[in-house]
């Protein structure tokens, strides 16, 4: 059975890159009837961000990714927080020390600092020089027992070797062990570092496929060595391509909001965010862009993930979100909009009226949060026009003629609905000799106050004679 894990460190929010890793793991697990495991890699106690674990899991849940095993979900391979696995690591650390595959290092930070500076001065990459590598075991034990601070380092073979990885995305990747130094695997606070904990946990949790960002490629020789030292078969690996800004720089927090929570708060649907994120590096074999989760599960494979970086295209995400909003059932859309409406002055308005308004707005909404700026048109007596394009058009002489004539026409009829709007506008056209875009645009702008506003027929129907007259009169004054 395949078992894949998402193993974030609780150092911050769930980033779109993390969402993609989790999604690919989950899709692959679901496709193959396997399990998706959430493991918290919290061995770096200094970088823990309060509440991060809940943040991470709740954003996965919001995205529709179900966790089968994890800290709050149970499972027989726990505990799933690394900070609760120190006893387990201790056994393996002892084993590495006993078998001479790791050693205690007592070098002080001053010595290491000095070493690094000297190496840099000579133009070399700073790396540990193996000073404590040849301490006898009894000498090292004595110093440790006497209370001296130490870390544990793994041994990189003295005779350089080429480590080869058959990556599911990249194929064969080879790296020389000589590029790694004797990596610290246990810090002076007794916590293992990522490299040791990840290998032990992936093995003990029976992980079959390790999926992570390509920034971890340089680490695999160390990991493969640890698997060898323990006598374990390594899992399969898939290193995902970077996510890039349109200028091809690495997507990072500094360049705008990339936390999943921000996308949610900005009114993106989980369906569209997940669909969009799936396309960051993966592409289906066909010319299709919109995929539901079940479709993604069916189609997903690592073979179709690219090696090269994937550009994050916000316009594409906006387009997808609009597509998904258009497809929602009206009731569903209304429910999803309610939390956004509740943050406006129109919270508590009659749900039936809101429903009619939402129906009119649905084809145009790009994000749920846009509803905030769209409601004043329906509820304010004198809604304000802020769209510069609208103001420009309404200030034109031609527009004023159209609106004045429209007012005259509407005053002469009993009711204004979508059914007689066309005839009335024909009259306006005949009397003003203005037609086409120049005829309709002023009216549309006067009534919707928005250059990308909702369908004019629907809105005229909802507003009726008095409100349309009022809006047309107001527009004359702009
Ligand atoms: N804790 C690591 C991270 O947050 C996980 C890397 C891995 O999946 O092995 O990036």
Tab-separated table of C-alpha atoms and ligand atoms in Angstrom:
chain	number	residue	atom	x	y	z
A	1	UNK	CA	0.000	0.000	0.000
A	2	UNK	CA	1.349	3.454	-0.833
A	3	UNK	CA	1.851	5.866	2.064
A	4	UNK	CA	2.733	9.500	1.511
A	5	UNK	CA	3.313	12.202	4.024
A	6	UNK	CA	3.164	15.953	4.158
A	7	UNK	CA	5.707	17.012	6.742
A	8	UNK	CA	5.672	20.756	7.309
A	9	UNK	CA	7.588	22.574	9.982
A	10	UNK	CA	5.301	24.690	12.145
A	11	UNK	CA	7.118	27.881	11.282
A	12	UNK	CA	4.299	29.754	9.603
A	13	UNK	CA	1.219	29.618	7.467
A	14	UNK	CA	0.434	27.040	4.833
A	15	UNK	CA	2.011	28.452	1.697
A	16	UNK	CA	0.732	27.606	-1.788
A	17	UNK	CA	3.916	25.579	-2.288
A	18	UNK	CA	3.057	23.512	0.782
A	19	UNK	CA	-0.485	23.101	-0.434
A	20	UNK	CA	0.835	21.755	-3.722
A	21	UNK	CA	3.113	19.234	-1.990
A	22	UNK	CA	0.265	18.059	0.229
A	23	UNK	CA	-2.110	17.908	-2.721
A	24	UNK	CA	0.205	15.808	-4.890
A	25	UNK	CA	0.817	13.406	-1.994
A	26	UNK	CA	-2.880	13.161	-1.279
A	27	UNK	CA	-3.862	12.711	-4.937
A	28	UNK	CA	-1.335	9.944	-5.364
A	29	UNK	CA	-2.419	8.239	-2.145
A	30	UNK	CA	-6.087	8.436	-3.133
A	31	UNK	CA	-5.435	7.256	-6.644
A	32	UNK	CA	-3.640	4.186	-5.352
A	33	UNK	CA	-5.859	3.382	-2.391
A	34	UNK	CA	-3.117	4.414	0.021
A	35	UNK	CA	-2.792	6.708	3.005
A	36	UNK	CA	-1.995	10.367	3.459
A	37	UNK	CA	-0.087	11.204	6.621
A	38	UNK	CA	0.455	14.565	8.260
A	39	UNK	CA	3.637	14.797	10.290
A	40	UNK	CA	4.717	17.875	12.171
A	41	UNK	CA	8.459	18.486	11.854
A	42	UNK	CA	8.891	20.568	14.965
A	43	UNK	CA	12.451	19.773	15.948
A	44	UNK	CA	13.604	23.341	15.516
A	45	UNK	CA	12.138	24.597	18.736
A	46	UNK	CA	13.312	28.160	18.182
A	47	UNK	CA	11.315	28.583	14.995
A	48	UNK	CA	7.949	27.292	16.180
A	49	UNK	CA	5.088	29.618	15.428
A	50	UNK	CA	2.230	29.489	17.878
A	51	UNK	CA	-0.904	27.856	16.455
A	52	UNK	CA	0.818	26.786	13.234
A	53	UNK	CA	-0.226	23.145	13.488
A	54	UNK	CA	-3.924	23.998	13.578
A	55	UNK	CA	-3.440	26.552	10.868
A	56	UNK	CA	-1.825	23.985	8.627
A	57	UNK	CA	-4.355	21.230	9.180
A	58	UNK	CA	-7.375	23.494	8.976
A	59	UNK	CA	-6.194	24.907	5.654
A	60	UNK	CA	-5.698	21.379	4.307
A	61	UNK	CA	-9.201	20.493	5.415
A	62	UNK	CA	-10.578	23.646	3.833
A	63	UNK	CA	-8.891	22.607	0.590
A	64	UNK	CA	-10.594	19.224	0.676
A	65	UNK	CA	-7.450	17.256	1.506
A	66	UNK	CA	-8.317	14.623	4.077
A	67	UNK	CA	-5.686	13.513	6.543
A	68	UNK	CA	-5.683	9.779	7.315
A	69	UNK	CA	-3.045	9.795	10.041
A	70	UNK	CA	-1.665	12.693	12.018
A	71	UNK	CA	-1.361	14.302	15.446
A	72	UNK	CA	-5.057	15.021	15.802
A	73	UNK	CA	-6.181	12.160	13.610
A	74	UNK	CA	-4.543	9.126	15.189
A	75	UNK	CA	-2.881	6.206	13.432
A	76	UNK	CA	-0.695	3.304	14.476
A	77	UNK	CA	2.601	4.879	13.446
A	78	UNK	CA	2.500	7.873	15.774
A	79	UNK	CA	3.290	10.012	17.540
A	80	UNK	CA	3.144	12.292	14.523
A	81	UNK	CA	4.847	15.284	16.094
A	82	UNK	CA	8.603	14.933	15.999
A	83	UNK	CA	9.004	16.640	19.358
A	84	UNK	CA	7.134	13.661	20.852
A	85	UNK	CA	9.488	11.125	19.281
A	86	UNK	CA	12.730	11.990	21.068
A	87	UNK	CA	12.950	8.557	22.746
A	88	UNK	CA	12.674	6.884	19.384
A	89	UNK	CA	15.442	9.022	17.894
A	90	UNK	CA	17.663	8.361	20.917
A	91	UNK	CA	17.803	4.636	20.126
A	92	UNK	CA	18.901	5.277	16.580
A	93	UNK	CA	21.416	7.913	17.584
A	94	UNK	CA	22.994	5.373	19.923
A	95	UNK	CA	23.122	2.863	17.097
A	96	UNK	CA	24.879	5.291	14.760
A	97	UNK	CA	27.395	6.194	17.483
A	98	UNK	CA	28.018	2.580	18.445
A	99	UNK	CA	28.617	1.529	14.897
A	100	UNK	CA	30.917	4.453	14.214
A	101	UNK	CA	28.679	6.053	11.584
A	102	UNK	CA	28.297	9.177	13.662
A	103	UNK	CA	30.401	10.889	16.293
A	104	UNK	CA	30.123	13.487	19.009
A	105	UNK	CA	31.575	16.846	18.167
A	106	UNK	CA	32.619	19.195	20.966
A	107	UNK	CA	33.823	22.048	18.822
A	108	UNK	CA	32.748	25.380	20.248
A	109	UNK	CA	30.884	27.891	18.146
A	110	UNK	CA	33.972	30.142	18.382
A	111	UNK	CA	36.148	27.460	16.824
A	112	UNK	CA	33.619	26.803	14.073
A	113	UNK	CA	33.267	30.490	13.367
A	114	UNK	CA	37.023	30.900	13.088
A	115	UNK	CA	37.250	27.855	10.833
A	116	UNK	CA	34.569	29.183	8.521
A	117	UNK	CA	36.218	32.582	8.284
A	118	UNK	CA	39.572	31.049	7.394
A	119	UNK	CA	37.973	28.849	4.757
A	120	UNK	CA	36.128	31.794	3.265
A	121	UNK	CA	39.312	33.845	3.173
A	122	UNK	CA	40.931	31.088	1.121
A	123	UNK	CA	37.941	31.160	-1.203
A	124	UNK	CA	36.640	27.747	-0.059
A	125	UNK	CA	33.089	26.801	0.835
A	126	UNK	CA	32.892	26.663	4.620
A	127	UNK	CA	32.578	23.097	5.887
A	128	UNK	CA	33.389	21.196	9.026
A	129	UNK	CA	36.979	19.922	9.040
A	130	UNK	CA	36.373	16.664	10.943
A	131	UNK	CA	38.296	17.828	14.009
A	132	UNK	CA	36.334	15.564	16.422
A	133	UNK	CA	35.911	12.704	14.008
A	134	UNK	CA	38.821	10.745	15.377
A	135	UNK	CA	38.237	11.186	19.095
A	136	UNK	CA	38.134	7.775	20.701
A	137	UNK	CA	34.692	6.617	21.809
A	138	UNK	CA	35.814	6.518	25.444
A	139	UNK	CA	37.259	10.034	25.280
A	140	UNK	CA	34.036	11.307	23.694
A	141	UNK	CA	31.869	9.535	26.300
A	142	UNK	CA	33.976	10.911	29.117
A	143	UNK	CA	33.671	14.485	27.846
A	144	UNK	CA	29.923	14.100	27.270
A	145	UNK	CA	29.412	12.691	30.756
A	146	UNK	CA	31.423	15.493	32.307
A	147	UNK	CA	28.791	17.861	30.947
A	148	UNK	CA	30.575	19.324	27.951
A	149	UNK	CA	28.238	20.557	25.216
A	150	UNK	CA	28.268	18.567	22.012
A	151	UNK	CA	26.406	17.870	18.825
A	152	UNK	CA	26.335	14.600	16.894
A	153	UNK	CA	27.560	14.544	13.312
A	154	UNK	CA	27.038	11.815	10.751
A	155	UNK	CA	30.105	10.595	8.886
A	156	UNK	CA	30.364	11.238	5.193
A	157	UNK	CA	32.547	8.457	3.684
A	158	UNK	CA	36.223	9.357	3.519
A	159	UNK	CA	36.501	7.934	0.039
A	160	UNK	CA	34.137	10.035	-2.075
A	161	UNK	CA	31.250	8.255	-3.693
A	162	UNK	CA	28.612	9.162	-6.212
A	163	UNK	CA	25.146	8.878	-4.753
A	164	UNK	CA	22.467	8.154	-7.311
A	165	UNK	CA	18.801	8.814	-6.978
A	166	UNK	CA	16.142	7.693	-9.407
A	167	UNK	CA	13.708	10.536	-8.936
A	168	UNK	CA	10.129	10.018	-10.107
A	169	UNK	CA	10.117	13.437	-11.745
A	170	UNK	CA	13.722	14.046	-12.694
A	171	UNK	CA	14.974	10.557	-13.451
A	172	UNK	CA	18.576	9.849	-12.506
A	173	UNK	CA	20.189	12.501	-10.322
A	174	UNK	CA	23.761	11.976	-9.108
A	175	UNK	CA	25.629	13.942	-6.480
A	176	UNK	CA	29.105	13.362	-5.063
A	177	UNK	CA	29.272	12.748	-1.334
A	178	UNK	CA	32.306	15.032	-1.293
A	179	UNK	CA	29.879	17.927	-1.648
A	180	UNK	CA	28.452	17.230	1.820
A	181	UNK	CA	30.134	17.864	5.142
A	182	UNK	CA	29.755	15.782	8.281
A	183	UNK	CA	26.237	17.012	8.893
A	184	UNK	CA	24.986	17.765	12.396
A	185	UNK	CA	22.213	15.263	13.076
A	186	UNK	CA	21.665	15.999	16.765
A	187	UNK	CA	21.835	19.543	18.077
A	188	UNK	CA	23.271	20.539	21.449
A	189	UNK	CA	19.727	20.753	22.854
A	190	UNK	CA	19.392	17.017	22.180
A	191	UNK	CA	16.882	17.467	19.347
A	192	UNK	CA	17.630	15.726	16.091
A	193	UNK	CA	17.974	17.873	12.997
A	194	UNK	CA	15.678	17.477	10.034
A	195	UNK	CA	18.042	15.104	8.195
A	196	UNK	CA	18.042	12.459	10.879
A	197	UNK	CA	14.422	12.758	11.939
A	198	UNK	CA	13.096	12.690	8.382
A	199	UNK	CA	14.901	9.436	7.580
A	200	UNK	CA	13.893	7.677	10.791
A	201	UNK	CA	10.300	8.810	10.565
A	202	UNK	CA	9.837	8.070	6.898
A	203	UNK	CA	11.131	4.582	7.561
A	204	UNK	CA	9.160	3.900	10.733
A	205	UNK	CA	5.988	5.408	9.314
A	206	UNK	CA	6.384	3.133	6.288
A	207	UNK	CA	6.400	6.005	3.834
A	208	UNK	CA	6.675	4.683	0.288
A	209	UNK	CA	7.049	7.975	-1.602
A	210	UNK	CA	8.785	11.107	-0.346
A	211	UNK	CA	7.435	14.134	-2.174
A	212	UNK	CA	8.999	17.513	-1.475
A	213	UNK	CA	10.353	20.658	-3.068
A	214	UNK	CA	13.457	20.592	-5.222
A	215	UNK	CA	15.348	22.614	-2.628
A	216	UNK	CA	15.882	19.293	-0.857
A	217	UNK	CA	17.750	17.628	-3.721
A	218	UNK	CA	21.203	18.513	-2.337
A	219	UNK	CA	20.274	16.691	0.881
A	220	UNK	CA	19.521	13.307	-0.599
A	221	UNK	CA	23.116	11.942	-0.447
A	222	UNK	CA	23.047	12.411	3.332
A	223	UNK	CA	19.652	10.784	3.549
A	224	UNK	CA	20.672	7.840	1.391
A	225	UNK	CA	23.763	7.371	3.546
A	226	UNK	CA	21.634	7.285	6.665
A	227	UNK	CA	19.382	4.668	5.082
A	228	UNK	CA	22.505	2.659	4.347
A	229	UNK	CA	23.875	3.041	7.886
A	230	UNK	CA	20.595	1.774	9.294
A	231	UNK	CA	20.376	-1.014	6.725
A	232	UNK	CA	17.035	0.197	5.396
A	233	UNK	CA	15.713	0.406	1.844
A	234	UNK	CA	15.003	4.007	0.917
A	235	UNK	CA	11.546	5.022	-0.309
A	236	UNK	CA	10.953	6.524	-3.740
A	237	UNK	CA	11.493	10.239	-4.167
A	238	UNK	CA	9.763	12.940	-6.170
A	239	UNK	CA	11.232	16.447	-6.022
A	240	UNK	CA	8.758	19.070	-7.193
A	241	UNK	CA	9.757	22.065	-9.328
A	242	UNK	CA	9.984	25.529	-7.821
A	243	UNK	CA	7.036	27.891	-8.002
A	244	UNK	CA	8.053	31.154	-9.655
A	245	UNK	CA	6.797	34.704	-9.966
A	246	UNK	CA	6.025	35.864	-13.508
A	247	UNK	CA	9.529	37.428	-13.580
A	248	UNK	CA	10.839	33.909	-12.834
A	249	UNK	CA	12.137	34.803	-9.389
A	250	UNK	CA	11.288	32.323	-6.664
A	251	UNK	CA	7.789	32.839	-5.298
A	252	UNK	CA	8.148	34.052	-1.780
A	253	UNK	CA	6.117	35.672	0.917
A	254	UNK	CA	7.718	38.993	0.202
A	255	UNK	CA	6.005	39.129	-3.159
A	256	UNK	CA	2.424	39.397	-2.014
A	257	UNK	CA	0.156	37.027	-0.232
A	258	UNK	CA	0.911	33.390	-0.808
A	259	UNK	CA	-0.638	31.917	2.317
A	260	UNK	CA	-3.614	29.685	1.616
A	261	UNK	CA	-5.500	31.512	4.325
A	262	UNK	CA	-5.097	34.793	2.460
A	263	UNK	CA	-6.574	33.267	-0.658
A	264	UNK	CA	-9.521	32.056	1.377
A	265	UNK	CA	-9.975	35.471	2.984
A	266	UNK	CA	-9.725	37.143	-0.380
A	267	UNK	CA	-12.653	35.102	-1.634
A	268	UNK	CA	-11.094	32.265	-3.594
A	269	UNK	CA	-12.957	28.967	-3.558
A	270	UNK	CA	-11.085	25.885	-2.409
A	271	UNK	CA	-12.092	24.163	-5.660
A	272	UNK	CA	-10.388	26.761	-7.803
A	273	UNK	CA	-7.325	27.195	-5.617
A	274	UNK	CA	-6.745	23.446	-5.574
A	275	UNK	CA	-7.323	23.156	-9.314
A	276	UNK	CA	-4.924	26.031	-9.914
A	277	UNK	CA	-2.265	24.664	-7.561
A	278	UNK	CA	-2.498	21.239	-9.194
A	279	UNK	CA	-1.511	22.891	-12.470
A	280	UNK	CA	1.632	24.385	-10.939
A	281	UNK	CA	4.026	21.912	-12.448
A	282	UNK	CA	1.595	19.147	-13.306
A	283	UNK	CA	-0.270	19.074	-16.586
A	284	UNK	CA	-2.895	16.667	-17.753
A	285	UNK	CA	-2.468	14.844	-21.032
A	286	UNK	CA	-5.403	16.675	-22.541
A	287	UNK	CA	-6.332	20.228	-23.325
A	288	UNK	CA	-8.522	20.792	-20.325
A	289	UNK	CA	-8.045	23.144	-17.421
A	290	UNK	CA	-10.885	22.666	-14.992
A	291	UNK	CA	-10.654	19.567	-12.838
A	292	UNK	CA	-12.653	18.539	-9.810
A	293	UNK	CA	-10.864	16.663	-7.030
A	294	UNK	CA	-12.125	13.252	-8.226
A	295	UNK	CA	-10.920	14.077	-11.727
A	296	UNK	CA	-7.541	15.150	-10.399
A	297	UNK	CA	-7.261	11.895	-8.478
A	298	UNK	CA	-7.989	9.968	-11.629
A	299	UNK	CA	-5.566	11.914	-13.831
A	300	UNK	CA	-2.653	12.602	-11.512
A	301	UNK	CA	0.760	11.039	-12.027
A	302	UNK	CA	4.336	12.049	-11.199
A	303	UNK	CA	5.340	11.351	-14.798
A	304	UNK	CA	3.355	14.400	-15.836
A	305	UNK	CA	5.022	16.745	-13.381
A	306	UNK	CA	7.568	19.050	-15.058
A	307	UNK	CA	11.134	19.434	-13.981
A	308	UNK	CA	11.232	23.145	-14.717
A	309	UNK	CA	9.806	25.874	-12.515
A	310	UNK	CA	6.085	26.622	-12.611
A	311	UNK	CA	4.973	30.231	-12.945
A	312	UNK	CA	2.276	31.436	-10.594
A	313	UNK	CA	-0.172	33.309	-12.813
A	314	UNK	CA	-2.642	35.285	-10.733
A	315	UNK	CA	-4.777	36.110	-13.784
A	316	UNK	CA	-5.270	32.431	-14.422
A	317	UNK	CA	-6.325	31.850	-10.839
A	318	UNK	CA	-8.810	34.727	-11.100
A	319	UNK	CA	-10.225	33.237	-14.276
A	320	UNK	CA	-10.595	29.820	-12.672
A	321	UNK	CA	-12.259	31.264	-9.619
A	322	UNK	CA	-14.782	33.087	-11.768
A	323	UNK	CA	-15.481	29.872	-13.668
A	324	UNK	CA	-16.110	27.987	-10.437
A	325	UNK	CA	-18.294	30.746	-8.995
A	326	UNK	CA	-20.421	30.705	-12.141
A	327	UNK	CA	-20.970	26.983	-11.771
A	328	UNK	CA	-22.132	27.058	-8.164
A	329	UNK	CA	-25.767	26.433	-7.283
A	330	UNK	CA	-27.313	29.693	-6.149
A	331	UNK	CA	-27.931	28.450	-2.591
A	332	UNK	CA	-24.388	27.254	-2.285
A	333	UNK	CA	-23.026	30.546	-3.561
A	334	UNK	CA	-25.213	32.459	-1.143
A	335	UNK	CA	-23.928	30.410	1.775
A	336	UNK	CA	-20.353	30.966	0.773
A	337	UNK	CA	-20.965	34.693	0.351
A	338	UNK	CA	-22.648	35.126	3.712
A	339	UNK	CA	-19.435	35.393	5.749
A	340	UNK	CA	-18.292	38.152	3.392
A	341	UNK	CA	-21.661	39.902	3.454
A	342	UNK	CA	-21.633	39.733	7.234
A	343	UNK	CA	-18.614	41.990	7.251
A	344	UNK	CA	-20.456	44.710	5.311
A	345	UNK	CA	-23.057	47.221	6.497
A	346	UNK	CA	-25.608	44.962	4.776
A	347	UNK	CA	-25.273	42.059	7.181
A	348	UNK	CA	-28.725	40.934	8.260
A	349	UNK	CA	-30.543	42.049	5.102
A	350	UNK	CA	-33.393	39.834	4.000
A	351	UNK	CA	-31.992	36.583	2.581
A	352	UNK	CA	-34.590	36.511	-0.200
A	353	UNK	CA	-33.582	39.926	-1.441
A	354	UNK	CA	-29.923	39.009	-1.152
A	355	UNK	CA	-30.602	35.891	-3.151
A	356	UNK	CA	-32.037	37.938	-6.033
A	357	UNK	CA	-29.052	40.259	-5.953
A	358	UNK	CA	-26.578	37.389	-5.844
A	359	UNK	CA	-28.244	35.810	-8.828
A	360	UNK	CA	-27.698	39.002	-10.782
A	361	UNK	CA	-24.086	39.325	-9.634
A	362	UNK	CA	-23.076	35.682	-10.036
A	363	UNK	CA	-21.869	35.817	-13.665
A	364	UNK	CA	-19.515	38.683	-12.901
A	365	UNK	CA	-17.971	37.849	-9.557
A	366	UNK	CA	-14.295	36.980	-9.743
A	367	UNK	CA	-13.899	36.484	-6.010
A	368	UNK	CA	-16.381	36.118	-3.173
A	369	UNK	CA	-14.917	39.127	-1.403
A	370	UNK	CA	-15.920	41.394	-4.281
A	371	UNK	CA	-19.440	41.238	-2.965
A	372	UNK	CA	-18.328	43.877	-0.448
A	373	UNK	CA	-18.189	46.574	-3.101
A	374	UNK	CA	-21.195	45.421	-5.050
A	375	UNK	CA	-23.968	45.660	-2.490
A	376	UNK	CA	-24.158	49.404	-1.999
A	377	UNK	CA	-25.732	49.715	-5.449
A	378	UNK	CA	-28.701	47.709	-4.222
A	379	UNK	CA	-29.104	49.074	-0.741
A	380	UNK	CA	-27.983	52.700	-0.749
A	381	UNK	CA	-30.340	55.457	-1.737
A	382	UNK	CA	-27.569	57.375	-3.371
A	383	UNK	CA	-24.868	54.886	-4.271
A	384	UNK	CA	-21.612	56.462	-5.304
A	385	UNK	CA	-19.848	55.955	-8.582
A	386	UNK	CA	-16.141	55.475	-8.102
A	387	UNK	CA	-15.225	53.773	-11.346
A	388	UNK	CA	-13.332	56.446	-13.349
A	389	UNK	CA	-14.489	54.958	-16.637
A	390	UNK	CA	-18.116	55.314	-15.508
A	391	UNK	CA	-17.664	58.932	-14.444
A	392	UNK	CA	-15.945	59.810	-17.694
A	393	UNK	CA	-18.732	58.382	-19.839
A	394	UNK	CA	-21.535	59.849	-17.763
A	395	UNK	CA	-20.014	63.320	-18.015
A	396	UNK	CA	-20.189	63.290	-21.805
A	397	UNK	CA	-22.802	65.463	-23.496
A	398	UNK	CA	-24.106	62.547	-25.507
A	399	UNK	CA	-24.724	60.549	-22.316
A	400	UNK	CA	-26.668	63.359	-20.794
A	401	UNK	CA	-28.929	63.490	-23.852
A	402	UNK	CA	-29.567	59.764	-23.667
A	403	UNK	CA	-30.347	59.846	-19.956
A	404	UNK	CA	-32.597	62.883	-20.204
A	405	UNK	CA	-34.576	61.233	-22.957
A	406	UNK	CA	-34.652	57.926	-21.085
A	407	UNK	CA	-36.153	59.729	-18.080
A	408	UNK	CA	-38.824	61.253	-20.299
A	409	UNK	CA	-39.687	57.864	-21.805
A	410	UNK	CA	-39.860	56.089	-18.462
A	411	UNK	CA	-42.007	58.798	-16.905
A	412	UNK	CA	-44.580	58.154	-19.622
A	413	UNK	CA	-45.036	54.478	-18.792
A	414	UNK	CA	-46.563	52.810	-15.787
A	415	UNK	CA	-43.896	50.212	-15.223
A	416	UNK	CA	-40.313	49.585	-16.203
A	417	UNK	CA	-39.266	45.956	-16.653
A	418	UNK	CA	-36.854	44.015	-18.796
A	419	UNK	CA	-39.746	43.481	-21.208
A	420	UNK	CA	-40.378	47.111	-22.130
A	421	UNK	CA	-36.809	48.372	-21.688
A	422	UNK	CA	-35.930	47.543	-25.287
A	423	UNK	CA	-38.890	49.466	-26.721
A	424	UNK	CA	-38.230	52.480	-24.557
A	425	UNK	CA	-34.623	52.554	-25.650
A	426	UNK	CA	-35.757	52.356	-29.281
A	427	UNK	CA	-37.698	55.538	-28.655
A	428	UNK	CA	-34.628	57.134	-27.093
A	429	UNK	CA	-32.644	56.154	-30.156
A	430	UNK	CA	-35.207	57.610	-32.543
A	431	UNK	CA	-35.437	60.897	-30.710
A	432	UNK	CA	-31.740	61.414	-29.954
A	433	UNK	CA	-30.356	59.699	-33.074
A	434	UNK	CA	-27.807	58.052	-30.805
A	435	UNK	CA	-27.433	54.326	-31.162
A	436	UNK	CA	-25.447	51.215	-30.297
A	437	UNK	CA	-22.763	51.488	-27.670
A	438	UNK	CA	-23.280	55.246	-27.279
A	439	UNK	CA	-26.915	54.609	-26.472
A	440	UNK	CA	-26.589	51.689	-24.098
A	441	UNK	CA	-23.379	52.495	-22.288
A	442	UNK	CA	-24.656	55.642	-20.531
A	443	UNK	CA	-27.723	53.807	-19.310
A	444	UNK	CA	-25.778	50.781	-18.151
A	445	UNK	CA	-23.305	53.013	-16.307
A	446	UNK	CA	-26.028	55.141	-14.779
A	447	UNK	CA	-27.912	52.144	-13.435
A	448	UNK	CA	-25.041	49.825	-12.409
A	449	UNK	CA	-22.351	52.466	-11.700
A	450	UNK	CA	-19.816	49.919	-12.802
A	451	UNK	CA	-18.030	49.378	-16.085
A	452	UNK	CA	-18.039	45.645	-15.448
A	453	UNK	CA	-21.342	45.524	-13.708
A	454	UNK	CA	-24.095	42.989	-13.887
A	455	UNK	CA	-26.555	42.418	-16.687
A	456	UNK	CA	-28.591	45.562	-17.296
A	457	UNK	CA	-31.875	43.795	-18.071
A	458	UNK	CA	-31.820	41.879	-14.827
A	459	UNK	CA	-30.954	44.876	-12.777
A	460	UNK	CA	-33.578	47.130	-14.372
A	461	UNK	CA	-36.115	44.419	-13.663
A	462	UNK	CA	-35.086	44.246	-10.033
A	463	UNK	CA	-34.978	48.029	-9.536
A	464	UNK	CA	-38.177	48.944	-11.400
A	465	UNK	CA	-39.344	52.353	-12.542
A	466	UNK	CA	-38.779	54.613	-9.517
A	467	UNK	CA	-35.285	53.492	-8.661
A	468	UNK	CA	-34.123	53.575	-12.275
A	469	UNK	CA	-35.493	57.085	-12.637
A	470	UNK	CA	-33.740	58.122	-9.473
A	471	UNK	CA	-30.422	56.658	-10.643
A	472	UNK	CA	-30.724	58.215	-14.089
A	473	UNK	CA	-31.480	61.618	-12.537
A	474	UNK	CA	-28.536	61.299	-10.178
A	475	UNK	CA	-26.250	60.355	-13.051
A	476	UNK	CA	-27.210	63.544	-14.871
A	477	UNK	CA	-25.608	65.482	-12.037
A	478	UNK	CA	-22.182	63.813	-12.225
B	1	LIG	N1	9.954	19.813	7.203
B	1	LIG	C1	10.409	19.945	5.848
B	1	LIG	C2	9.860	21.254	5.287
B	1	LIG	O1	9.064	21.878	5.939
B	1	LIG	C3	9.889	18.778	5.037
B	1	LIG	C4	10.779	18.359	3.916
B	1	LIG	C5	10.391	16.959	3.486
B	1	LIG	O2	9.258	16.788	3.062
B	1	LIG	O3	11.213	16.061	3.601
B	1	LIG	O4	10.212	21.674	4.228
